XYZ file of C-alpha atoms in Angstrom:
120
model
C 15.771 19.842 -1.975
C 12.499 18.715 -3.542
C 11.928 15.046 -4.118
C 9.226 13.647 -6.383
C 8.098 10.051 -6.051
C 5.954 8.623 -8.825
C 3.857 5.488 -8.742
C 1.079 3.764 -10.624
C 2.586 2.805 -13.949
C 2.341 -0.652 -15.418
C 1.062 -2.856 -18.212
C -2.568 -2.622 -19.282
C -4.618 -3.727 -22.251
C -6.027 -1.216 -24.685
C -9.200 0.300 -23.287
C -8.026 -0.118 -19.727
C -7.209 2.430 -17.053
C -4.289 3.426 -14.873
C -3.831 6.098 -12.227
C -0.470 7.757 -11.769
C 0.521 9.556 -8.576
C 3.364 11.942 -7.871
C 4.129 13.107 -4.348
C 6.438 16.026 -3.690
C 8.372 16.395 -0.468
C 11.140 18.568 0.875
C 11.699 22.200 1.693
C 8.550 23.362 -0.081
C 6.859 26.683 0.652
C 4.234 26.429 -2.040
C 3.523 24.777 -5.369
C 2.355 26.838 -8.323
C 1.931 24.186 -10.980
C 2.104 20.447 -11.427
C 2.049 18.472 -14.625
C 2.661 15.245 -16.445
C 4.875 14.677 -19.465
C 5.641 11.542 -21.425
C 8.377 10.293 -23.685
C 7.948 7.398 -26.063
C 10.942 5.570 -27.579
C 12.542 7.642 -30.301
C 10.326 10.641 -29.610
C 10.713 13.919 -27.772
C 9.203 14.450 -24.346
C 5.761 15.993 -24.659
C 3.349 17.647 -22.287
C 0.315 15.542 -21.399
C -1.554 17.571 -18.795
C -1.003 20.335 -16.293
C -2.736 21.990 -13.394
C -2.156 25.126 -11.376
C -2.696 25.784 -7.693
C -5.789 27.740 -8.701
C -7.306 24.683 -10.319
C -6.794 25.539 -13.979
C -6.073 22.526 -16.159
C -4.723 21.986 -19.652
C -4.496 18.837 -21.733
C -2.799 17.689 -24.890
C -5.323 17.186 -27.681
C -4.389 13.508 -27.867
C -5.608 12.820 -24.317
C -8.562 15.184 -23.955
C -11.637 13.360 -22.755
C -9.606 10.330 -21.643
C -7.133 11.653 -19.059
C -7.878 13.720 -15.962
C -5.292 15.563 -13.908
C -5.988 16.520 -10.320
C -3.992 17.874 -7.447
C -4.113 17.619 -3.691
C -2.500 20.786 -2.385
C -2.501 19.561 1.202
C -0.522 16.476 0.233
C 1.601 18.123 -2.480
C 0.458 15.330 -4.748
C -0.699 15.286 -8.351
C -2.628 12.477 -10.009
C -3.243 11.479 -13.590
C -6.269 9.278 -14.182
C -5.879 7.625 -17.572
C -8.912 5.942 -19.108
C -9.530 4.365 -22.502
C -5.825 3.815 -22.920
C -4.428 3.255 -26.384
C -1.192 1.596 -27.512
C 0.064 5.027 -28.589
C -0.102 6.117 -24.945
C 2.816 3.796 -24.235
C 5.670 5.889 -22.837
C 7.621 6.793 -19.748
C 5.560 9.314 -17.819
C 7.254 12.042 -15.802
C 5.737 14.442 -13.319
C 6.908 18.028 -13.069
C 6.412 20.399 -10.171
C 7.126 24.129 -9.977
C 6.976 26.307 -6.911
C 8.966 28.040 -4.208
C 11.146 26.704 -1.444
C 10.967 28.016 2.103
C 13.948 30.171 1.150
C 11.513 31.695 -1.416
C 13.725 30.687 -4.295
C 11.928 29.044 -7.182
C 12.284 25.386 -7.984
C 11.425 23.073 -10.846
C 11.644 19.347 -10.177
C 11.122 16.216 -12.220
C 10.103 12.753 -11.145
C 12.125 9.675 -11.988
C 9.603 8.464 -14.539
C 7.183 5.566 -14.542
C 6.616 3.205 -17.462
C 3.145 2.882 -18.938
C 2.703 0.130 -21.504
C -0.586 -0.394 -23.341
C -0.935 -3.628 -25.270
C -3.220 -3.978 -28.265
């Protein structure tokens, strides 16, 4: 009932920048939190950054000062601006959205993932 569409991944050289977007659509009443996760080959999925509807943000130590998460509540969209990218940032990035449907039941949805590759 909630669809997430991600965009913005790609190949970039170390030191470069990328901006990921994730748009949520469907039977949404409100969104409480949105976030980005990533999974590198052979590793577990890890949290990268998150934001709440109130504007609170949290970042993994490995991306603090380089990545910025922001949300557009009107568009049900979350962004991840990634600067000073490093080869170790290479992973599939997934967005995650939590909220309530118009039926007032809670939902948690995941995006399909977008590949980010940083070359050295």
